[in-house]
Amino acid sequence: SGESVEIDGLIKFIKESRSFLRSMILKYGGILFRGFGLNSTKDFETVLRVMGKDFKDYTSGISPRTRVTDIVFTSTEYPNKYNMPLHNELSYTNSYPNYISFYCLVKPEHDGETPIGNSRMIYNNMDRNIRDKFENTNIKYIQNLPSKTEQY
């Protein structure tokens, strides 16, 4: 089918362009692949496995998630009424991911945006006086995370 040709073409491109793609990730912080006929999380997993091999399990995370395949999880099980602010994935753990990938299986009826930001760039563009206050005043922020049994 045409869909498998599109996926096969993407896989071939990734295999042939691995070093180029890694340099683009380092330069721009991410890559957007669109229109390649991925129609299932299994298709997505196939592409991920071609992209890399160091996959982390979603442990110690605070967002309720469902495992869909061996390496693919839902993004969150939070109700839509909750806003998910910009954050660094699993930054509060000792083992955070080097890369994170997103796949949209079902397009939302409205909204559905996923904000993606470069924390290093945000930090480097922050006013120097503000950065100095964070770095030099020994402020400690404590985040109280919900338990796994709390309901949302």
Short mmCIF file of C-alpha atoms in Angstrom, two decimals:
data_model
loop_
_atom_site.label_atom_id
_atom_site.label_comp_id
_atom_site.label_asym_id
_atom_site.label_seq_id
_atom_site.Cartn_x
_atom_site.Cartn_y
_atom_site.Cartn_z
CA SER A 1 0.00 0.00 0.00
CA GLY A 2 1.01 3.63 -0.37
CA GLU A 3 1.15 4.05 3.39
CA SER A 4 3.85 1.41 3.87
CA VAL A 5 5.85 2.96 1.01
CA GLU A 6 5.73 6.30 2.86
CA ILE A 7 6.86 4.69 6.11
CA ASP A 8 9.54 2.69 4.27
CA GLY A 9 10.74 5.91 2.65
CA LEU A 10 10.97 7.62 6.02
CA ILE A 11 12.87 4.68 7.52
CA LYS A 12 15.27 4.65 4.56
CA PHE A 13 15.82 8.41 4.91
CA ILE A 14 16.52 8.11 8.64
CA LYS A 15 19.00 5.27 8.12
CA GLU A 16 20.82 7.13 5.34
CA SER A 17 20.78 10.50 7.13
CA ARG A 18 21.45 9.58 10.75
CA SER A 19 24.41 11.93 11.27
CA PHE A 20 22.65 14.79 9.45
CA LEU A 21 19.51 14.32 11.58
CA ARG A 22 21.53 14.28 14.80
CA SER A 23 23.26 17.51 13.76
CA MET A 24 19.86 19.10 13.07
CA ILE A 25 18.61 18.01 16.50
CA LEU A 26 21.69 19.59 18.10
CA LYS A 27 21.30 22.77 16.04
CA TYR A 28 17.52 23.26 16.26
CA GLY A 29 16.50 21.13 19.24
CA GLY A 30 14.14 18.90 17.29
CA ILE A 31 12.89 17.56 13.99
CA LEU A 32 9.33 17.48 12.67
CA PHE A 33 8.34 14.61 10.40
CA ARG A 34 4.90 15.05 8.87
CA GLY A 35 2.88 13.26 6.21
CA PHE A 36 4.56 9.86 6.20
CA GLY A 37 1.47 7.71 6.66
CA LEU A 38 2.03 6.59 10.24
CA ASN A 39 -1.36 5.24 11.22
CA SER A 40 -0.67 3.40 14.46
CA THR A 41 1.52 3.47 17.50
CA LYS A 42 3.25 0.37 16.10
CA ASP A 43 4.24 2.44 13.04
CA PHE A 44 5.52 5.14 15.40
CA GLU A 45 7.48 2.58 17.42
CA THR A 46 9.05 1.22 14.23
CA VAL A 47 10.30 4.71 13.32
CA LEU A 48 11.55 5.34 16.88
CA ARG A 49 13.55 2.11 16.86
CA VAL A 50 15.26 3.23 13.63
CA MET A 51 16.01 6.65 15.18
CA GLY A 52 17.69 5.28 18.30
CA LYS A 53 18.12 2.47 20.74
CA ASP A 54 18.33 3.98 24.25
CA PHE A 55 14.70 4.00 25.40
CA LYS A 56 13.73 4.78 28.96
CA ASP A 57 10.76 3.38 30.75
CA TYR A 58 8.36 5.95 32.19
CA THR A 59 9.14 5.41 35.86
CA SER A 60 8.97 8.00 38.62
CA GLY A 61 6.86 10.24 36.44
CA ILE A 62 3.97 12.17 37.98
CA SER A 63 1.67 12.27 34.99
CA PRO A 64 -0.62 9.27 34.75
CA ARG A 65 0.21 7.46 31.50
CA THR A 66 -0.72 4.25 29.77
CA ARG A 67 1.82 1.99 28.07
CA VAL A 68 0.69 1.54 24.45
CA THR A 69 3.68 -0.45 23.13
CA ASP A 70 7.03 -1.48 24.61
CA ILE A 71 8.39 2.06 24.20
CA VAL A 72 5.32 4.24 23.53
CA PHE A 73 3.15 5.76 26.24
CA THR A 74 0.20 8.12 26.18
CA SER A 75 1.27 11.68 26.93
CA THR A 76 -0.98 12.05 29.96
CA GLU A 77 -4.26 10.87 31.35
CA TYR A 78 -5.04 14.27 32.87
CA PRO A 79 -8.49 15.60 31.98
CA ASN A 80 -8.47 18.24 29.21
CA LYS A 81 -9.48 20.94 31.69
CA TYR A 82 -5.90 20.95 33.08
CA ASN A 83 -3.21 22.99 31.37
CA MET A 84 0.17 21.31 30.93
CA PRO A 85 2.76 24.10 31.22
CA LEU A 86 6.15 24.04 29.56
CA HIS A 87 8.41 21.71 31.53
CA ASN A 88 11.55 19.61 31.28
CA GLU A 89 10.51 15.96 30.96
CA LEU A 90 11.37 13.99 34.13
CA SER A 91 13.88 16.67 35.17
CA TYR A 92 13.19 15.87 38.83
CA THR A 93 14.54 12.33 38.44
CA ASN A 94 18.09 11.01 38.24
CA SER A 95 17.43 9.47 34.84
CA TYR A 96 15.76 11.84 32.41
CA PRO A 97 15.52 11.22 28.64
CA ASN A 98 18.00 12.65 26.16
CA TYR A 99 15.28 12.79 23.51
CA ILE A 100 11.51 12.84 23.56
CA SER A 101 9.21 12.06 20.65
CA PHE A 102 5.59 12.92 20.01
CA TYR A 103 3.02 11.27 17.75
CA CYS A 104 -0.59 12.30 17.25
CA LEU A 105 -2.83 9.33 16.48
CA VAL A 106 -6.13 11.22 16.85
CA LYS A 107 -6.26 14.90 15.94
CA PRO A 108 -8.06 16.87 18.68
CA GLU A 109 -11.26 18.68 17.78
CA HIS A 110 -9.83 21.94 19.12
CA ASP A 111 -6.68 23.22 20.81
CA GLY A 112 -4.34 20.28 21.33
CA GLU A 113 -1.14 22.27 21.01
CA THR A 114 2.03 20.91 22.54
CA PRO A 115 4.37 23.77 23.49
CA ILE A 116 8.00 22.87 22.96
CA GLY A 117 10.75 25.16 24.18
CA ASN A 118 14.51 25.14 24.40
CA SER A 119 15.29 25.57 28.10
CA ARG A 120 18.92 26.46 27.41
CA MET A 121 17.82 29.19 25.01
CA ILE A 122 15.23 30.47 27.48
CA TYR A 123 17.89 30.56 30.19
CA ASN A 124 20.47 32.27 27.95
CA ASN A 125 17.93 34.91 26.89
CA MET A 126 16.85 35.62 30.47
CA ASP A 127 17.91 38.98 31.86
CA ARG A 128 21.36 38.54 33.45
CA ASN A 129 20.22 40.14 36.75
CA ILE A 130 17.40 37.59 37.08
CA ARG A 131 19.76 34.71 36.31
CA ASP A 132 22.21 36.04 38.92
CA LYS A 133 19.44 36.08 41.55
CA PHE A 134 18.60 32.44 40.83
CA GLU A 135 22.23 31.38 40.84
CA ASN A 136 23.52 33.38 43.80
CA THR A 137 20.78 33.58 46.43
CA ASN A 138 20.59 29.90 47.39
CA ILE A 139 16.87 29.73 46.70
CA LYS A 140 15.53 26.22 46.87
CA TYR A 141 12.26 25.31 45.22
CA ILE A 142 10.39 22.26 46.43
CA GLN A 143 7.73 20.66 44.30
CA ASN A 144 5.17 18.49 46.04
CA LEU A 145 4.03 15.88 43.57
CA PRO A 146 0.72 14.03 43.80
CA SER A 147 0.74 10.41 44.82
CA LYS A 148 -0.01 7.76 42.21
CA THR A 149 -3.34 7.07 43.89
CA GLU A 150 -4.67 10.65 43.91
CA GLN A 151 -7.59 11.32 41.58
CA TYR A 152 -7.61 14.27 39.23
#
